[in-house]
Amino acid sequence: MSHVPPSSTPTASVEAPRLTALDSVHRTLGATMTDFAGWDMPLRYGSERDEHNAVRTKAGLFDLSHMGEITVSGPAAGALLDYALVGNIGAVAVGRARYTMICQEDGGILDDLIVYRLGDDEYMVVANASNARTVLDALTARSAGFDADVRDDRDAYALLAVQGPESPGILKSLTDADLDGLKYYAGLPGTVAGVPALIARTGYTGEDGFELFVEPRYAEQLWQALTEAGEGVGLVPCGLSCRDTLRLEAGMPLYGNELSPALTPFDAGLGRVVKFEKTSNGGDFVGRAALATAAELAAASPPRKLVGLIAEGRRVPRSGYQVVAGDAVVGEVTSGAPSPTLGKPIAMAYVDAAHAEPGTTGVGVDIRGSHEPYEVVALPFYKRQK
């Protein structure tokens, strides 16, 4: 084998980030952009704290077009999804949505998903941007033998979200769809500002709000209409940074932090999404045997538990920091940030069962060699008033 001098070693080509249909809008608004899961996305437009507080008290407008939409259709679409995912998807009513997961044979989590049932034989699976290709490939592979079609619709949609207590009023001014009758985790087709849309009452902020799936060519028109409709009630454009602090306060897991292939849904405290009782396919689904074992282990000897931590001081914990009790390491932080709502640093962490009860004393986080005291609390940190 000939030796190739370092100077002549070919460099790997780096793909440019993908742009959403709203890219020019973000730049006109002066957004700070960042590469996220291969997409150029707005991190913030001004103060992330102000954006966060706007969603908690008024309304925020998000571009979520990086999410991955996959359409599953055909006579056996429900049976395929029952086999491929851990949830009882075939039992979801038309017009409703379900939070679920797709797992490996060993029970490890490949991604967490929202599945919308659009019709008797049609579903839309929404995957996280970083896992969209993985989910698409897994669903395609698992569709063998089913009378169902798996279609990559990642380029067919732009996704806008309006979140916060003022969001129903903002949207009502632009649509005649029955928003009052639209339940949480439900969706209906309609028009918003003249734009055909799937209107879903879902979100990732802990607030009431809506996600609007539209053709990319309509994205700017809809963004502008929502902006104008929200001017009088404090709506502001919001980036990914405040979306992260909002979901953290709401105790919502983030793939790559709280969820990973190394964890089963039972390890993550989300065993409730696994439905062993589903009847299609004879009750069989990918990962069933491993997940049944994980369920038994969790019941007999609880694994590390996902808890909330609130700082007594001002130092902010970050993902990967050790949770300690005395000289012992009892867990690991998965997400941490200053909480605008609580006014203190907060974190989610997996900790040993012996230190997971709310109010447990003597627990701290090792922040650069200093053991900072933290209070153990139940999740979520924040829950909106109905």
XYZ file of N, CA and C in Angstrom, residues 101-239:
417
model
N -43.033 5.779 19.962
C -41.600 5.602 19.706
C -41.385 4.471 18.713
N -40.248 4.517 18.052
C -39.791 3.422 17.217
C -38.520 2.881 17.867
N -38.487 1.573 18.078
C -37.379 0.959 18.820
C -36.661 -0.076 17.967
N -35.446 -0.396 18.403
C -34.682 -1.473 17.804
C -35.189 -2.808 18.351
N -34.700 -3.922 17.781
C -35.058 -5.244 18.294
C -34.673 -5.403 19.755
N -33.580 -4.728 20.173
C -33.142 -4.843 21.565
C -33.867 -3.886 22.495
N -34.855 -3.162 21.978
C -35.650 -2.244 22.790
C -35.122 -0.834 22.854
N -33.920 -0.596 22.330
C -33.348 0.748 22.345
C -34.154 1.700 21.475
N -34.258 2.959 21.907
C -35.101 3.936 21.225
C -34.379 4.513 20.006
N -34.985 4.344 18.831
C -34.460 4.968 17.617
C -34.930 6.406 17.478
N -36.165 6.680 17.910
C -36.691 8.044 17.872
C -38.029 8.075 18.593
N -38.396 9.259 19.073
C -39.766 9.459 19.524
C -40.499 10.237 18.440
N -41.782 9.941 18.283
C -42.546 10.360 17.123
C -43.917 10.873 17.526
N -44.520 11.658 16.638
C -45.963 11.897 16.699
C -46.547 11.340 15.408
N -47.604 10.535 15.558
C -48.288 9.956 14.403
C -49.697 10.526 14.338
N -50.045 11.120 13.193
C -51.373 11.663 12.949
C -52.136 10.694 12.040
N -53.376 10.363 12.419
C -54.198 9.556 11.518
C -55.029 10.498 10.669
N -54.688 10.563 9.387
C -55.324 11.512 8.477
C -56.580 10.938 7.837
N -56.672 9.622 7.750
C -57.818 8.963 7.134
C -57.843 7.509 7.556
N -58.814 6.751 7.043
C -58.912 5.347 7.429
C -57.625 4.592 7.115
N -57.031 4.891 5.974
C -55.842 4.167 5.519
C -54.635 5.080 5.322
N -54.591 6.211 6.036
C -53.479 7.156 5.836
C -53.032 7.758 7.165
N -51.739 7.716 7.376
C -51.128 8.255 8.594
C -49.940 9.129 8.204
N -49.650 10.125 9.030
C -48.432 10.897 8.878
C -47.578 10.729 10.126
N -46.370 10.236 9.925
C -45.400 10.049 11.003
C -44.457 11.240 10.991
N -44.312 11.912 12.124
C -43.407 13.065 12.206
C -42.237 12.691 13.100
N -41.049 12.675 12.502
C -39.821 12.281 13.186
C -38.965 13.507 13.478
N -38.062 13.372 14.439
C -37.094 14.431 14.704
C -36.164 14.590 13.511
N -35.726 15.811 13.273
C -34.905 16.108 12.099
C -33.658 15.229 12.024
N -33.016 15.032 13.164
C -31.763 14.275 13.169
C -31.967 12.793 12.874
N -33.203 12.306 13.044
C -33.472 10.879 12.875
C -34.393 10.571 11.702
N -34.766 11.586 10.927
C -35.779 11.389 9.884
C -35.375 10.295 8.899
N -34.127 10.294 8.457
C -33.675 9.263 7.521
C -33.670 7.885 8.173
N -33.245 7.818 9.421
C -33.240 6.545 10.137
C -34.649 5.974 10.258
N -35.608 6.834 10.610
C -36.994 6.392 10.760
C -37.567 5.970 9.411
N -37.300 6.749 8.374
C -37.780 6.414 7.033
C -37.247 5.051 6.598
N -35.955 4.841 6.797
C -35.350 3.567 6.393
C -35.923 2.405 7.195
N -36.133 2.610 8.499
C -36.667 1.532 9.342
C -38.100 1.193 8.942
N -38.928 2.215 8.713
C -40.312 1.962 8.316
C -40.370 1.258 6.963
N -39.494 1.667 6.048
C -39.455 1.037 4.734
C -39.071 -0.430 4.847
N -38.047 -0.717 5.646
C -37.610 -2.104 5.830
C -38.691 -2.943 6.509
N -39.372 -2.356 7.469
C -40.384 -3.101 8.222
C -41.703 -3.243 7.472
N -41.835 -2.563 6.330
C -43.083 -2.631 5.565
C -43.173 -3.878 4.703
N -42.091 -4.641 4.617
C -42.096 -5.856 3.798
C -43.213 -6.786 4.255
N -44.041 -7.215 3.302
C -45.134 -8.122 3.617
C -46.430 -7.438 3.977
N -46.415 -6.123 4.113
C -47.635 -5.372 4.420
C -48.144 -4.668 3.160
N -49.454 -4.632 3.001
C -50.069 -3.908 1.881
C -50.147 -2.434 2.264
N -48.988 -1.791 2.246
C -48.893 -0.395 2.671
C -47.708 0.256 1.979
N -47.821 1.557 1.799
C -46.778 2.326 1.125
C -46.164 3.319 2.105
N -44.843 3.389 2.129
C -44.118 4.353 2.966
C -43.518 5.406 2.047
N -43.921 6.660 2.240
C -43.493 7.734 1.326
C -42.735 8.817 2.080
N -41.610 9.190 1.526
C -40.799 10.270 2.088
C -41.431 11.609 1.699
N -42.057 12.283 2.666
C -42.695 13.569 2.404
C -41.963 14.724 3.098
N -40.670 14.537 3.363
C -39.929 15.568 4.094
C -39.849 16.886 3.329
N -39.912 16.819 2.008
C -39.859 18.047 1.205
C -41.245 18.560 0.839
N -42.287 17.847 1.264
C -43.645 18.210 0.864
C -44.281 19.206 1.821
N -43.655 19.421 2.982
C -44.263 20.268 4.004
C -43.296 21.319 4.529
N -43.847 22.489 4.810
C -43.238 23.425 5.763
C -44.089 23.324 7.025
N -43.468 23.536 8.173
C -44.182 23.402 9.440
C -43.968 24.664 10.269
N -45.079 25.356 10.554
C -45.053 26.546 11.407
C -45.802 26.218 12.689
N -45.367 26.784 13.781
C -46.049 26.580 15.054
C -46.306 27.925 15.711
N -47.508 28.101 16.217
C -47.828 29.265 17.041
C -48.220 28.723 18.408
N -47.473 29.157 19.429
C -47.591 28.587 20.762
C -47.763 29.693 21.797
N -48.570 29.403 22.831
C -48.757 30.371 23.895
C -50.228 30.646 24.138
N -50.551 31.288 25.259
C -51.956 31.500 25.620
C -52.753 32.329 24.627
N -52.099 33.170 23.846
C -52.821 33.974 22.852
C -52.973 33.256 21.512
N -52.392 32.062 21.383
C -52.388 31.392 20.078
C -53.784 31.024 19.572
N -54.732 30.567 20.422
C -56.066 30.277 19.863
C -56.723 31.502 19.251
N -56.614 32.650 19.910
C -57.224 33.861 19.379
C -56.584 34.298 18.077
N -55.254 34.178 18.005
C -54.547 34.555 16.779
C -55.022 33.690 15.620
N -55.081 32.377 15.848
C -55.448 31.469 14.767
C -56.921 31.612 14.386
N -57.776 31.849 15.370
C -59.212 32.011 15.079
C -59.476 33.182 14.139
N -58.629 34.200 14.204
C -58.829 35.367 13.347
C -58.479 35.071 11.892
N -57.862 33.896 11.641
C -57.387 33.569 10.297
C -58.043 32.335 9.698
N -58.902 31.651 10.470
C -59.493 30.413 9.973
C -60.923 30.267 10.476
N -61.726 29.529 9.703
C -63.064 29.196 10.188
C -63.123 27.737 10.660
N -61.945 27.102 10.779
C -61.892 25.743 11.315
C -62.370 25.745 12.770
N -62.920 24.626 13.222
C -63.471 24.508 14.571
C -62.343 24.303 15.582
N -61.678 25.380 15.953
C -60.570 25.276 16.904
C -61.072 24.928 18.300
N -62.252 25.409 18.675
C -62.783 25.102 20.005
C -63.029 23.604 20.158
N -63.396 22.953 19.063
C -63.648 21.517 19.112
C -62.407 20.673 18.883
N -61.276 21.325 18.600
C -60.030 20.599 18.325
C -59.328 20.281 19.638
N -59.265 19.000 19.974
C -58.677 18.580 21.236
C -57.155 18.572 21.150
N -56.520 18.465 22.327
C -55.061 18.293 22.380
C -54.707 16.964 21.727
N -53.668 16.963 20.926
C -53.251 15.800 20.144
C -54.347 15.373 19.165
N -54.821 16.355 18.422
C -55.753 16.118 17.328
C -55.406 17.062 16.193
N -55.882 16.729 14.997
C -55.618 17.576 13.846
C -56.784 17.546 12.885
N -56.950 18.621 12.113
C -58.004 18.657 11.104
C -57.546 19.480 9.920
N -58.008 19.122 8.726
C -57.666 19.933 7.556
C -58.490 21.210 7.545
N -57.900 22.282 7.064
C -58.608 23.553 6.986
C -57.788 24.537 6.190
N -58.199 25.778 6.208
C -57.410 26.841 5.589
C -57.105 27.892 6.642
N -55.895 28.395 6.610
C -55.455 29.461 7.515
C -54.938 30.592 6.641
N -55.577 31.738 6.748
C -55.234 32.880 5.898
C -55.264 32.492 4.418
N -56.221 31.650 4.052
C -56.362 31.225 2.674
C -55.421 30.115 2.253
N -54.577 29.644 3.181
C -53.584 28.610 2.878
C -54.110 27.251 3.330
N -54.156 26.239 2.457
C -54.562 24.896 2.881
C -53.555 24.352 3.896
N -54.060 23.815 4.998
C -53.172 23.383 6.080
C -53.767 22.210 6.836
N -52.898 21.389 7.394
C -53.293 20.471 8.457
C -53.055 21.225 9.763
N -54.126 21.467 10.498
C -54.056 22.225 11.749
C -54.024 21.237 12.898
N -52.927 21.182 13.631
C -52.773 20.220 14.714
C -52.616 20.947 16.046
N -53.298 20.448 17.058
C -53.156 21.044 18.394
C -52.095 20.253 19.151
N -50.865 20.474 18.751
C -49.716 19.808 19.363
C -48.626 20.854 19.556
N -47.584 20.484 20.264
C -46.484 21.421 20.489
C -45.474 20.841 21.456
N -44.431 21.629 21.690
C -43.273 21.147 22.452
C -42.823 22.216 23.428
N -43.812 22.968 23.953
C -43.467 24.115 24.795
C -44.108 24.068 26.168
N -45.091 23.184 26.354
C -45.845 23.174 27.601
C -47.015 24.129 27.601
N -47.210 24.853 26.489
C -48.328 25.784 26.364
C -49.347 25.250 25.352
N -50.544 25.827 25.381
C -51.502 25.562 24.325
C -50.935 26.127 23.029
N -51.247 25.483 21.921
C -50.731 25.989 20.662
C -51.051 25.061 19.516
N -50.601 25.459 18.342
C -50.957 24.762 17.113
C -49.721 24.619 16.228
N -49.701 23.507 15.491
C -48.687 23.288 14.471
C -49.402 23.193 13.131
N -48.878 23.899 12.147
C -49.542 24.050 10.855
C -48.657 23.472 9.762
N -49.115 22.375 9.167
C -48.389 21.721 8.082
C -48.927 22.253 6.766
N -48.068 22.871 5.959
C -48.495 23.485 4.699
C -47.469 23.181 3.611
N -47.865 23.393 2.366
C -46.891 23.281 1.281
C -45.848 24.390 1.436
N -44.578 24.083 1.141
C -43.525 25.088 1.314
C -43.787 26.395 0.570
N -44.462 26.332 -0.571
C -44.696 27.558 -1.350
C -45.596 28.550 -0.618
N -46.342 28.080 0.396
C -47.230 28.958 1.145
C -46.630 29.442 2.467
N -45.428 28.997 2.770
C -44.877 29.247 4.110
C -44.727 30.739 4.414
N -44.171 31.501 3.487
C -43.968 32.931 3.745
C -45.299 33.655 3.901
N -46.249 33.322 3.063
C -47.578 33.945 3.133
C -48.213 33.692 4.504
N -48.096 32.465 4.985
C -48.701 32.117 6.273
C -47.947 32.769 7.425
N -46.634 32.790 7.357
C -45.831 33.440 8.397
C -46.225 34.916 8.527
N -46.358 35.582 7.397
C -46.702 37.000 7.411
C -48.098 37.216 7.983
N -49.039 36.363 7.605
C -50.412 36.501 8.107
C -50.468 36.287 9.617
N -49.747 35.289 10.120
C -49.712 35.031 11.563
C -49.041 36.180 12.300
N -47.977 36.728 11.712
C -47.269 37.855 12.329
C -48.203 39.055 12.466
N -48.921 39.356 11.402
C -49.834 40.501 11.439
C -50.992 40.264 12.398
N -51.505 39.033 12.448
C -52.627 38.729 13.337
C -52.216 38.787 14.806
N -50.930 38.569 15.059
C -50.464 38.544 16.446
C -49.850 39.836 16.938
N -49.795 40.853 16.071
C -49.130 42.111 16.431
C -49.731 42.759 17.672
N -51.030 42.718 17.792
C -51.669 43.413 18.901
C -51.667 42.668 20.215
N -51.225 41.390 20.199
C -51.258 40.589 21.433
C -49.887 40.070 21.841
N -48.831 40.629 21.246
C -47.482 40.321 21.722
C -46.800 39.127 21.113
N -47.282 38.642 19.963
C -46.615 37.531 19.289
C -45.234 37.956 18.806
N -44.234 37.089 19.018
C -42.882 37.361 18.530
C -42.343 36.114 17.826
N -41.426 36.296 16.855
C -40.767 35.134 16.260
C -39.824 34.499 17.278
N -39.757 33.182 17.268
C -38.975 32.452 18.275
C -38.064 31.431 17.613
N -36.867 31.281 18.174
C -35.899 30.343 17.634
C -35.787 29.064 18.453
